[in-house]
């Protein structure tokens, strides 16, 4: 078993999963914000969105997802290693 190769594969899988999750969350949040702005404009309501609070929310969600994904992947890797031995 080549540990360096396995480590590279794991890193690649983790990076792909994290990037995918981050993109998904960012797109979702941006769409929600745009919808709120459009609805607010259509109704004639003045829409004020604080960029800092939006960024904080996005970062919080992304961190939660990243931690969840990394833990899931780590558990799977450990299970696979245990199964091999």
Short mmCIF file of C-alpha atoms in Angstrom, two decimals:
data_model
loop_
_atom_site.label_atom_id
_atom_site.label_comp_id
_atom_site.label_asym_id
_atom_site.label_seq_id
_atom_site.Cartn_x
_atom_site.Cartn_y
_atom_site.Cartn_z
CA UNK A 1 0.00 0.00 0.00
CA UNK A 2 1.51 3.33 -1.08
CA UNK A 3 0.57 5.79 1.67
CA UNK A 4 1.71 8.85 -0.28
CA UNK A 5 -0.52 7.89 -3.21
CA UNK A 6 -3.43 7.16 -0.87
CA UNK A 7 -2.89 10.49 0.88
CA UNK A 8 -2.93 12.33 -2.46
CA UNK A 9 -6.17 10.58 -3.45
CA UNK A 10 -7.74 11.48 -0.11
CA UNK A 11 -6.64 15.11 -0.45
CA UNK A 12 -8.11 15.25 -3.96
CA UNK A 13 -11.43 13.78 -2.81
CA UNK A 14 -11.63 16.16 0.15
CA UNK A 15 -10.81 19.21 -1.98
CA UNK A 16 -13.40 18.25 -4.60
CA UNK A 17 -16.07 17.69 -1.95
CA UNK A 18 -15.30 20.95 -0.16
CA UNK A 19 -15.26 23.00 -3.37
CA UNK A 20 -18.54 21.45 -4.49
CA UNK A 21 -20.18 22.16 -1.13
CA UNK A 22 -18.89 25.74 -1.01
CA UNK A 23 -20.09 26.50 -4.53
CA UNK A 24 -23.49 24.97 -3.79
CA UNK A 25 -23.95 27.01 -0.62
CA UNK A 26 -22.75 30.26 -2.15
CA UNK A 27 -25.05 29.87 -5.16
CA UNK A 28 -27.98 29.04 -2.88
CA UNK A 29 -27.39 32.07 -0.65
CA UNK A 30 -26.87 34.44 -3.59
CA UNK A 31 -30.09 33.21 -5.23
CA UNK A 32 -32.00 33.75 -1.98
CA UNK A 33 -30.62 37.28 -1.65
CA UNK A 34 -31.45 38.14 -5.26
CA UNK A 35 -34.98 36.79 -4.84
CA UNK A 36 -35.44 38.88 -1.69
CA UNK A 37 -34.22 42.00 -3.48
CA UNK A 38 -36.46 41.39 -6.52
CA UNK A 39 -39.50 40.65 -4.37
CA UNK A 40 -38.76 43.71 -2.25
CA UNK A 41 -38.47 45.92 -5.31
CA UNK A 42 -41.67 44.50 -6.84
CA UNK A 43 -43.59 45.17 -3.65
CA UNK A 44 -42.05 48.62 -3.38
CA UNK A 45 -40.25 47.90 -0.13
CA UNK A 46 -36.84 49.39 0.39
CA UNK A 47 -34.41 46.50 0.77
CA UNK A 48 -31.35 46.91 2.90
CA UNK A 49 -28.92 44.03 3.14
CA UNK A 50 -25.81 44.29 5.21
CA UNK A 51 -22.98 42.68 3.29
CA UNK A 52 -21.11 41.81 6.46
CA UNK A 53 -24.00 39.82 7.89
CA UNK A 54 -24.48 37.96 4.60
CA UNK A 55 -20.78 37.09 4.51
CA UNK A 56 -20.90 35.91 8.13
CA UNK A 57 -23.87 33.65 7.38
CA UNK A 58 -22.25 32.20 4.27
CA UNK A 59 -18.96 31.55 6.10
CA UNK A 60 -20.80 29.92 9.01
CA UNK A 61 -22.75 27.61 6.70
CA UNK A 62 -19.68 26.76 4.63
CA UNK A 63 -17.62 25.93 7.73
CA UNK A 64 -20.37 23.64 9.04
CA UNK A 65 -20.59 21.82 5.70
CA UNK A 66 -16.81 21.53 5.35
CA UNK A 67 -16.45 20.08 8.85
CA UNK A 68 -19.29 17.63 8.20
CA UNK A 69 -17.77 16.48 4.89
CA UNK A 70 -14.26 16.12 6.31
CA UNK A 71 -15.57 14.07 9.27
CA UNK A 72 -17.59 11.82 6.95
CA UNK A 73 -14.61 11.24 4.68
CA UNK A 74 -12.30 10.60 7.64
CA UNK A 75 -14.73 8.03 9.07
CA UNK A 76 -14.96 6.28 5.69
CA UNK A 77 -11.17 6.21 5.34
CA UNK A 78 -10.71 4.79 8.83
CA UNK A 79 -13.40 2.18 8.15
CA UNK A 80 -11.66 1.19 4.90
CA UNK A 81 -8.28 0.92 6.62
CA UNK A 82 -9.79 -1.18 9.42
CA UNK A 83 -11.51 -3.42 6.88
CA UNK A 84 -8.22 -3.94 5.00
CA UNK A 85 -6.44 -5.01 8.19
#
